[in-house]
């Protein structure tokens, strides 16, 4: 709070070949290693050393990590292929291409079995961590989409956090007791940015952006309710004896209000313009109840929604002209796919139209 300043496949098949290896020039069978070198070996930089490395190692290697890990686990290509449900030849070519891309031998051949080279053991540690992370991520997103136990990322204004949102969540969870929520309280502009970025599934916001602004952000919104606003003055203020007031009567008063970007700040400025004056901002803050506290301290007046709990030290007047209110709407990403719990919660909120604040 501060004062305002107004895969080319490699022809390496010896890993899985059951036939005889090709003869050498003296007629003796030539044994091959996994990647075509002497048995159990492969030069670190072989005939493939001149190959251009992938531009993106993650994209190039990720699809083959599970194949590599399965062969490492079984130490046998045939058994690994059976587990994976892929042709043995496909698995062999994939391993050869992986070694080709890396420029090192990951496996050494011992008869029909294979074993990891030192480089292969090093690579396996990271491959297993990567595969575990992918599995964990997959389980997480599947869990979040579960109709009964999924998660909803829900944003709302600070001023709705005392009573409105807790009441809504309690009512929704009566029929969906295991659905989880990630709750975000922030001001309207920041909330809409996070919604458009996919960080939130739904949000309650005010004021409701116009259709062009919503379309530009890829959002949709629907009005749910309206809330009257009050002029809040210190309880020893000259206006404290009154119940109603025209906003123009407060034109000379210093205002305590929320910072630019907050919906209530935009509403205050618009209403003051309608009343024929520009508000003189004395203090700016980030939370409505802090604003009330500053008013109680005699630092100005404020235009605010009703409090959840009456605050001592202030008096609140109904603003008769212009009609002072704010619309509260539900916003979501237009056309974006929804998980079952998100869709259920959106339907629930839309069903509360006209009674959101009850």
GROMACS .gro file of C-alpha atoms in nm:
model
  358
    1UNK     CA    1   0.000   0.000   0.000
    2UNK     CA    2   0.152   0.329  -0.097
    3UNK     CA    3   0.041   0.682  -0.178
    4UNK     CA    4  -0.082   0.711  -0.536
    5UNK     CA    5   0.101   0.901  -0.804
    6UNK     CA    6  -0.236   1.051  -0.934
    7UNK     CA    7   1.477  -4.375  -3.841
    8UNK     CA    8   1.761  -4.440  -4.242
    9UNK     CA    9   1.759  -4.793  -4.086
   10UNK     CA   10   2.105  -4.927  -4.001
   11UNK     CA   11   2.180  -5.270  -4.158
   12UNK     CA   12   2.282  -5.406  -3.818
   13UNK     CA   13   2.081  -5.719  -3.755
   14UNK     CA   14   2.327  -5.930  -3.559
   15UNK     CA   15   2.153  -5.841  -3.233
   16UNK     CA   16   1.858  -6.058  -3.333
   17UNK     CA   17   1.990  -6.265  -3.625
   18UNK     CA   18   1.958  -6.641  -3.580
   19UNK     CA   19   2.142  -6.723  -3.905
   20UNK     CA   20   2.514  -6.751  -3.961
   21UNK     CA   21   2.717  -6.441  -3.974
   22UNK     CA   22   2.872  -6.366  -4.314
   23UNK     CA   23   3.209  -6.526  -4.383
   24UNK     CA   24   3.529  -6.326  -4.391
   25UNK     CA   25   3.764  -6.335  -4.687
   26UNK     CA   26   3.946  -6.644  -4.547
   27UNK     CA   27   3.613  -6.828  -4.519
   28UNK     CA   28   3.589  -6.818  -4.140
   29UNK     CA   29   3.264  -6.694  -3.998
   30UNK     CA   30   3.281  -6.332  -3.897
   31UNK     CA   31   3.121  -6.252  -3.566
   32UNK     CA   32   2.955  -5.921  -3.521
   33UNK     CA   33   2.884  -5.708  -3.223
   34UNK     CA   34   2.561  -5.526  -3.168
   35UNK     CA   35   2.646  -5.262  -3.413
   36UNK     CA   36   2.847  -5.460  -3.667
   37UNK     CA   37   3.194  -5.452  -3.508
   38UNK     CA   38   3.385  -5.738  -3.349
   39UNK     CA   39   3.193  -5.940  -3.094
   40UNK     CA   40   3.107  -5.739  -2.790
   41UNK     CA   41   3.260  -5.417  -2.921
   42UNK     CA   42   3.188  -5.112  -3.120
   43UNK     CA   43   3.420  -4.823  -3.174
   44UNK     CA   44   3.300  -4.509  -3.010
   45UNK     CA   45   3.320  -4.335  -3.345
   46UNK     CA   46   3.254  -4.593  -3.614
   47UNK     CA   47   3.132  -4.570  -3.970
   48UNK     CA   48   2.848  -4.365  -3.827
   49UNK     CA   49   3.076  -4.106  -3.675
   50UNK     CA   50   3.029  -3.877  -3.970
   51UNK     CA   51   2.651  -3.880  -3.934
   52UNK     CA   52   2.496  -3.547  -3.844
   53UNK     CA   53   2.360  -3.550  -3.487
   54UNK     CA   54   1.992  -3.474  -3.440
   55UNK     CA   55   1.901  -3.111  -3.402
   56UNK     CA   56   1.677  -3.196  -3.106
   57UNK     CA   57   1.803  -3.485  -2.895
   58UNK     CA   58   1.484  -3.503  -2.691
   59UNK     CA   59   1.260  -3.552  -2.993
   60UNK     CA   60   1.506  -3.795  -3.156
   61UNK     CA   61   1.566  -4.015  -2.854
   62UNK     CA   62   1.244  -4.014  -2.657
   63UNK     CA   63   1.048  -4.261  -2.877
   64UNK     CA   64   1.333  -4.518  -2.843
   65UNK     CA   65   1.399  -4.496  -2.472
   66UNK     CA   66   1.140  -4.759  -2.377
   67UNK     CA   67   1.283  -5.002  -2.635
   68UNK     CA   68   1.635  -4.947  -2.508
   69UNK     CA   69   1.528  -4.992  -2.146
   70UNK     CA   70   1.339  -5.313  -2.223
   71UNK     CA   71   1.641  -5.471  -2.397
   72UNK     CA   72   1.864  -5.360  -2.109
   73UNK     CA   73   1.623  -5.514  -1.859
   74UNK     CA   74   1.592  -5.852  -2.039
   75UNK     CA   75   1.946  -5.856  -2.184
   76UNK     CA   76   1.783  -6.029  -2.480
   77UNK     CA   77   1.631  -5.863  -2.785
   78UNK     CA   78   1.380  -6.138  -2.861
   79UNK     CA   79   1.232  -6.135  -2.513
   80UNK     CA   80   1.223  -5.756  -2.512
   81UNK     CA   81   1.043  -5.751  -2.847
   82UNK     CA   82   0.786  -5.995  -2.714
   83UNK     CA   83   0.722  -5.778  -2.411
   84UNK     CA   84   0.690  -5.465  -2.620
   85UNK     CA   85   0.475  -5.630  -2.884
   86UNK     CA   86   0.696  -5.517  -3.172
   87UNK     CA   87   0.873  -5.719  -3.443
   88UNK     CA   88   1.223  -5.824  -3.346
   89UNK     CA   89   1.366  -5.671  -3.661
   90UNK     CA   90   1.207  -5.336  -3.583
   91UNK     CA   91   1.356  -5.336  -3.235
   92UNK     CA   92   1.701  -5.429  -3.370
   93UNK     CA   93   1.695  -5.148  -3.624
   94UNK     CA   94   1.581  -4.903  -3.362
   95UNK     CA   95   1.867  -4.992  -3.131
   96UNK     CA   96   2.117  -4.965  -3.414
   97UNK     CA   97   1.984  -4.623  -3.504
   98UNK     CA   98   2.002  -4.514  -3.142
   99UNK     CA   99   2.369  -4.614  -3.123
  100UNK     CA  100   2.427  -4.448  -3.458
  101UNK     CA  101   2.282  -4.122  -3.337
  102UNK     CA  102   2.477  -4.130  -3.013
  103UNK     CA  103   2.802  -4.248  -3.177
  104UNK     CA  104   2.866  -4.504  -2.904
  105UNK     CA  105   2.791  -4.873  -2.842
  106UNK     CA  106   2.528  -4.922  -2.578
  107UNK     CA  107   2.521  -5.306  -2.594
  108UNK     CA  108   2.782  -5.585  -2.633
  109UNK     CA  109   2.680  -5.925  -2.775
  110UNK     CA  110   2.753  -6.250  -2.589
  111UNK     CA  111   2.618  -6.538  -2.794
  112UNK     CA  112   2.246  -6.477  -2.810
  113UNK     CA  113   2.240  -6.242  -2.518
  114UNK     CA  114   2.342  -5.880  -2.493
  115UNK     CA  115   2.481  -5.675  -2.209
  116UNK     CA  116   2.522  -5.308  -2.147
  117UNK     CA  117   2.852  -5.138  -2.214
  118UNK     CA  118   2.973  -4.876  -1.964
  119UNK     CA  119   2.817  -4.611  -2.187
  120UNK     CA  120   2.496  -4.810  -2.196
  121UNK     CA  121   2.481  -4.827  -1.816
  122UNK     CA  122   2.526  -4.452  -1.795
  123UNK     CA  123   2.259  -4.393  -2.056
  124UNK     CA  124   2.019  -4.637  -1.887
  125UNK     CA  125   2.019  -4.439  -1.562
  126UNK     CA  126   1.898  -4.126  -1.735
  127UNK     CA  127   1.662  -4.316  -1.964
  128UNK     CA  128   1.489  -4.477  -1.667
  129UNK     CA  129   1.451  -4.142  -1.494
  130UNK     CA  130   1.305  -3.990  -1.809
  131UNK     CA  131   1.060  -4.278  -1.856
  132UNK     CA  132   0.955  -4.259  -1.493
  133UNK     CA  133   0.892  -3.885  -1.530
  134UNK     CA  134   0.679  -3.942  -1.840
  135UNK     CA  135   0.481  -4.213  -1.663
  136UNK     CA  136   0.428  -3.991  -1.363
  137UNK     CA  137   0.312  -3.706  -1.585
  138UNK     CA  138   0.072  -3.936  -1.770
  139UNK     CA  139  -0.075  -4.064  -1.445
  140UNK     CA  140  -0.110  -3.709  -1.318
  141UNK     CA  141  -0.304  -3.579  -1.617
  142UNK     CA  142  -0.522  -3.891  -1.624
  143UNK     CA  143  -0.599  -3.844  -1.257
  144UNK     CA  144  -0.685  -3.478  -1.311
  145UNK     CA  145  -0.933  -3.578  -1.583
  146UNK     CA  146  -1.101  -3.851  -1.379
  147UNK     CA  147  -1.472  -3.768  -1.357
  148UNK     CA  148  -1.491  -3.855  -0.988
  149UNK     CA  149  -1.152  -3.747  -0.855
  150UNK     CA  150  -1.025  -3.502  -1.115
  151UNK     CA  151  -0.903  -3.148  -1.058
  152UNK     CA  152  -1.034  -2.807  -1.151
  153UNK     CA  153  -0.811  -2.498  -1.163
  154UNK     CA  154  -1.046  -2.222  -1.057
  155UNK     CA  155  -0.976  -1.853  -1.030
  156UNK     CA  156  -1.179  -1.584  -0.859
  157UNK     CA  157  -1.162  -1.231  -0.730
  158UNK     CA  158  -1.040  -1.158  -0.380
  159UNK     CA  159  -1.375  -1.005  -0.292
  160UNK     CA  160  -1.551  -1.336  -0.363
  161UNK     CA  161  -1.322  -1.538  -0.139
  162UNK     CA  162  -1.482  -1.476   0.198
  163UNK     CA  163  -1.826  -1.629   0.144
  164UNK     CA  164  -1.923  -1.675  -0.220
  165UNK     CA  165  -1.658  -1.920  -0.339
  166UNK     CA  166  -1.652  -2.134  -0.021
  167UNK     CA  167  -2.030  -2.166  -0.045
  168UNK     CA  168  -2.014  -2.262  -0.412
  169UNK     CA  169  -1.748  -2.527  -0.350
  170UNK     CA  170  -1.944  -2.675  -0.061
  171UNK     CA  171  -2.259  -2.700  -0.272
  172UNK     CA  172  -2.076  -2.854  -0.569
  173UNK     CA  173  -1.891  -3.108  -0.358
  174UNK     CA  174  -2.218  -3.233  -0.212
  175UNK     CA  175  -2.262  -3.419  -0.544
  176UNK     CA  176  -1.893  -3.443  -0.638
  177UNK     CA  177  -1.720  -3.507  -0.305
  178UNK     CA  178  -1.386  -3.628  -0.444
  179UNK     CA  179  -1.323  -3.362  -0.708
  180UNK     CA  180  -1.014  -3.157  -0.620
  181UNK     CA  181  -0.958  -2.787  -0.673
  182UNK     CA  182  -0.658  -2.567  -0.734
  183UNK     CA  183  -0.772  -2.221  -0.628
  184UNK     CA  184  -0.623  -1.894  -0.746
  185UNK     CA  185  -0.722  -1.555  -0.607
  186UNK     CA  186  -0.609  -1.255  -0.805
  187UNK     CA  187  -0.741  -0.948  -0.983
  188UNK     CA  188  -0.940  -0.963  -1.304
  189UNK     CA  189  -0.678  -0.881  -1.568
  190UNK     CA  190  -0.420  -1.123  -1.429
  191UNK     CA  191  -0.685  -1.392  -1.399
  192UNK     CA  192  -0.793  -1.357  -1.760
  193UNK     CA  193  -0.430  -1.376  -1.872
  194UNK     CA  194  -0.383  -1.699  -1.678
  195UNK     CA  195  -0.708  -1.837  -1.816
  196UNK     CA  196  -0.605  -1.761  -2.175
  197UNK     CA  197  -0.264  -1.921  -2.108
  198UNK     CA  198  -0.431  -2.243  -1.993
  199UNK     CA  199  -0.325  -2.208  -1.631
  200UNK     CA  200  -0.686  -2.189  -1.520
  201UNK     CA  201  -0.991  -2.385  -1.634
  202UNK     CA  202  -1.257  -2.141  -1.519
  203UNK     CA  203  -1.273  -1.809  -1.342
  204UNK     CA  204  -1.519  -1.567  -1.189
  205UNK     CA  205  -1.439  -1.216  -1.299
  206UNK     CA  206  -1.570  -0.861  -1.293
  207UNK     CA  207  -1.627  -0.657  -1.495
  208UNK     CA  208  -1.703  -0.892  -1.782
  209UNK     CA  209  -1.488  -0.803  -2.085
  210UNK     CA  210  -1.669  -0.703  -2.400
  211UNK     CA  211  -1.717  -0.965  -2.676
  212UNK     CA  212  -1.432  -0.829  -2.890
  213UNK     CA  213  -1.184  -0.849  -2.603
  214UNK     CA  214  -1.299  -1.198  -2.515
  215UNK     CA  215  -1.268  -1.312  -2.877
  216UNK     CA  216  -0.918  -1.164  -2.903
  217UNK     CA  217  -0.812  -1.369  -2.602
  218UNK     CA  218  -0.990  -1.687  -2.721
  219UNK     CA  219  -1.228  -1.672  -2.427
  220UNK     CA  220  -1.600  -1.690  -2.366
  221UNK     CA  221  -1.798  -1.558  -2.072
  222UNK     CA  222  -2.148  -1.544  -1.936
  223UNK     CA  223  -2.301  -1.310  -1.684
  224UNK     CA  224  -2.403  -1.483  -1.362
  225UNK     CA  225  -2.504  -1.211  -1.120
  226UNK     CA  226  -2.491  -0.848  -1.024
  227UNK     CA  227  -2.369  -0.694  -0.701
  228UNK     CA  228  -2.451  -0.347  -0.573
  229UNK     CA  229  -2.162  -0.126  -0.467
  230UNK     CA  230  -2.152   0.112  -0.175
  231UNK     CA  231  -1.971   0.430  -0.093
  232UNK     CA  232  -1.772   0.362   0.224
  233UNK     CA  233  -1.686   0.657   0.450
  234UNK     CA  234  -1.534   0.686   0.801
  235UNK     CA  235  -1.796   0.661   1.073
  236UNK     CA  236  -1.723   1.020   1.179
  237UNK     CA  237  -1.745   1.157   0.825
  238UNK     CA  238  -1.986   1.436   0.739
  239UNK     CA  239  -2.181   1.189   0.521
  240UNK     CA  240  -2.198   0.914   0.784
  241UNK     CA  241  -2.543   1.017   0.896
  242UNK     CA  242  -2.692   0.947   0.554
  243UNK     CA  243  -2.816   0.623   0.397
  244UNK     CA  244  -2.805   0.720   0.030
  245UNK     CA  245  -2.589   0.944  -0.183
  246UNK     CA  246  -2.541   1.058  -0.536
  247UNK     CA  247  -2.181   0.983  -0.635
  248UNK     CA  248  -2.129   1.342  -0.752
  249UNK     CA  249  -2.162   1.452  -0.390
  250UNK     CA  250  -1.828   1.281  -0.318
  251UNK     CA  251  -1.644   1.453  -0.603
  252UNK     CA  252  -1.419   1.650  -0.366
  253UNK     CA  253  -1.336   1.355  -0.142
  254UNK     CA  254  -1.000   1.172  -0.157
  255UNK     CA  255  -1.057   0.814  -0.274
  256UNK     CA  256  -0.887   0.499  -0.149
  257UNK     CA  257  -0.910   0.234  -0.417
  258UNK     CA  258  -0.756  -0.072  -0.577
  259UNK     CA  259  -0.458  -0.047  -0.810
  260UNK     CA  260  -0.490  -0.012  -1.190
  261UNK     CA  261  -0.571  -0.348  -1.350
  262UNK     CA  262  -0.823  -0.437  -1.084
  263UNK     CA  263  -1.184  -0.458  -1.197
  264UNK     CA  264  -1.309  -0.238  -0.915
  265UNK     CA  265  -1.068   0.036  -1.021
  266UNK     CA  266  -1.210   0.033  -1.372
  267UNK     CA  267  -1.563   0.040  -1.237
  268UNK     CA  268  -1.487   0.332  -1.004
  269UNK     CA  269  -1.337   0.539  -1.283
  270UNK     CA  270  -1.626   0.465  -1.517
  271UNK     CA  271  -1.889   0.557  -1.256
  272UNK     CA  272  -1.710   0.877  -1.162
  273UNK     CA  273  -1.697   0.975  -1.528
  274UNK     CA  274  -2.072   0.921  -1.548
  275UNK     CA  275  -2.111   1.140  -1.241
  276UNK     CA  276  -1.910   1.418  -1.404
  277UNK     CA  277  -1.580   1.409  -1.218
  278UNK     CA  278  -1.242   1.240  -1.205
  279UNK     CA  279  -1.166   1.078  -0.869
  280UNK     CA  280  -0.876   1.212  -0.669
  281UNK     CA  281  -0.683   0.900  -0.566
  282UNK     CA  282  -0.513   0.926  -0.230
  283UNK     CA  283  -0.411   0.562  -0.173
  284UNK     CA  284  -0.407   0.246  -0.384
  285UNK     CA  285  -0.412  -0.111  -0.256
  286UNK     CA  286  -0.457  -0.472  -0.355
  287UNK     CA  287  -0.731  -0.601  -0.126
  288UNK     CA  288  -1.076  -0.467  -0.051
  289UNK     CA  289  -1.068  -0.518   0.325
  290UNK     CA  290  -0.741  -0.329   0.346
  291UNK     CA  291  -0.913  -0.047   0.162
  292UNK     CA  292  -1.190  -0.051   0.423
  293UNK     CA  293  -0.930  -0.030   0.697
  294UNK     CA  294  -0.779   0.278   0.539
  295UNK     CA  295  -1.119   0.436   0.517
  296UNK     CA  296  -1.178   0.361   0.886
  297UNK     CA  297  -0.850   0.540   0.956
  298UNK     CA  298  -0.989   0.852   0.792
  299UNK     CA  299  -0.765   0.839   0.483
  300UNK     CA  300  -1.043   0.873   0.229
  301UNK     CA  301  -1.362   0.721   0.095
  302UNK     CA  302  -1.404   0.412  -0.122
  303UNK     CA  303  -1.646   0.243  -0.359
  304UNK     CA  304  -1.666  -0.125  -0.265
  305UNK     CA  305  -1.894  -0.431  -0.268
  306UNK     CA  306  -2.060  -0.519   0.063
  307UNK     CA  307  -1.831  -0.684   0.318
  308UNK     CA  308  -1.870  -1.045   0.427
  309UNK     CA  309  -1.849  -0.926   0.787
  310UNK     CA  310  -1.940  -0.572   0.893
  311UNK     CA  311  -1.633  -0.361   0.957
  312UNK     CA  312  -1.631  -0.125   1.254
  313UNK     CA  313  -1.520   0.230   1.196
  314UNK     CA  314  -1.695   0.279   0.864
  315UNK     CA  315  -2.039   0.366   0.736
  316UNK     CA  316  -2.168   0.242   0.401
  317UNK     CA  317  -2.406   0.434   0.179
  318UNK     CA  318  -2.619   0.320  -0.113
  319UNK     CA  319  -2.522   0.505  -0.432
  320UNK     CA  320  -2.834   0.612  -0.612
  321UNK     CA  321  -2.688   0.786  -0.915
  322UNK     CA  322  -2.536   0.660  -1.128
  323UNK     CA  323  -2.651   0.312  -1.041
  324UNK     CA  324  -2.342   0.160  -0.881
  325UNK     CA  325  -2.307  -0.213  -0.937
  326UNK     CA  326  -2.075  -0.468  -1.086
  327UNK     CA  327  -2.154  -0.767  -1.304
  328UNK     CA  328  -1.989  -1.096  -1.210
  329UNK     CA  329  -1.933  -1.344  -1.490
  330UNK     CA  330  -1.791  -1.690  -1.551
  331UNK     CA  331  -1.515  -1.711  -1.814
  332UNK     CA  332  -1.354  -2.009  -1.988
  333UNK     CA  333  -1.142  -2.085  -2.298
  334UNK     CA  334  -1.378  -2.084  -2.593
  335UNK     CA  335  -1.379  -2.417  -2.779
  336UNK     CA  336  -1.110  -2.571  -2.558
  337UNK     CA  337  -1.158  -2.937  -2.458
  338UNK     CA  338  -1.272  -2.982  -2.100
  339UNK     CA  339  -1.214  -3.266  -1.860
  340UNK     CA  340  -1.524  -3.420  -1.702
  341UNK     CA  341  -1.480  -3.242  -1.367
  342UNK     CA  342  -1.426  -2.904  -1.533
  343UNK     CA  343  -1.736  -2.950  -1.747
  344UNK     CA  344  -1.940  -3.051  -1.442
  345UNK     CA  345  -1.826  -2.750  -1.241
  346UNK     CA  346  -1.896  -2.513  -1.529
  347UNK     CA  347  -2.250  -2.649  -1.563
  348UNK     CA  348  -2.296  -2.607  -1.189
  349UNK     CA  349  -2.182  -2.245  -1.192
  350UNK     CA  350  -2.400  -2.161  -1.491
  351UNK     CA  351  -2.697  -2.310  -1.308
  352UNK     CA  352  -2.644  -2.048  -1.034
  353UNK     CA  353  -2.719  -1.761  -1.265
  354UNK     CA  354  -2.902  -1.495  -1.072
  355UNK     CA  355  -2.831  -1.660  -0.738
  356UNK     CA  356  -2.451  -1.677  -0.733
  357UNK     CA  357  -2.426  -1.443  -0.439
  358UNK     CA  358  -2.715  -1.585  -0.235
   0.00000   0.00000   0.00000
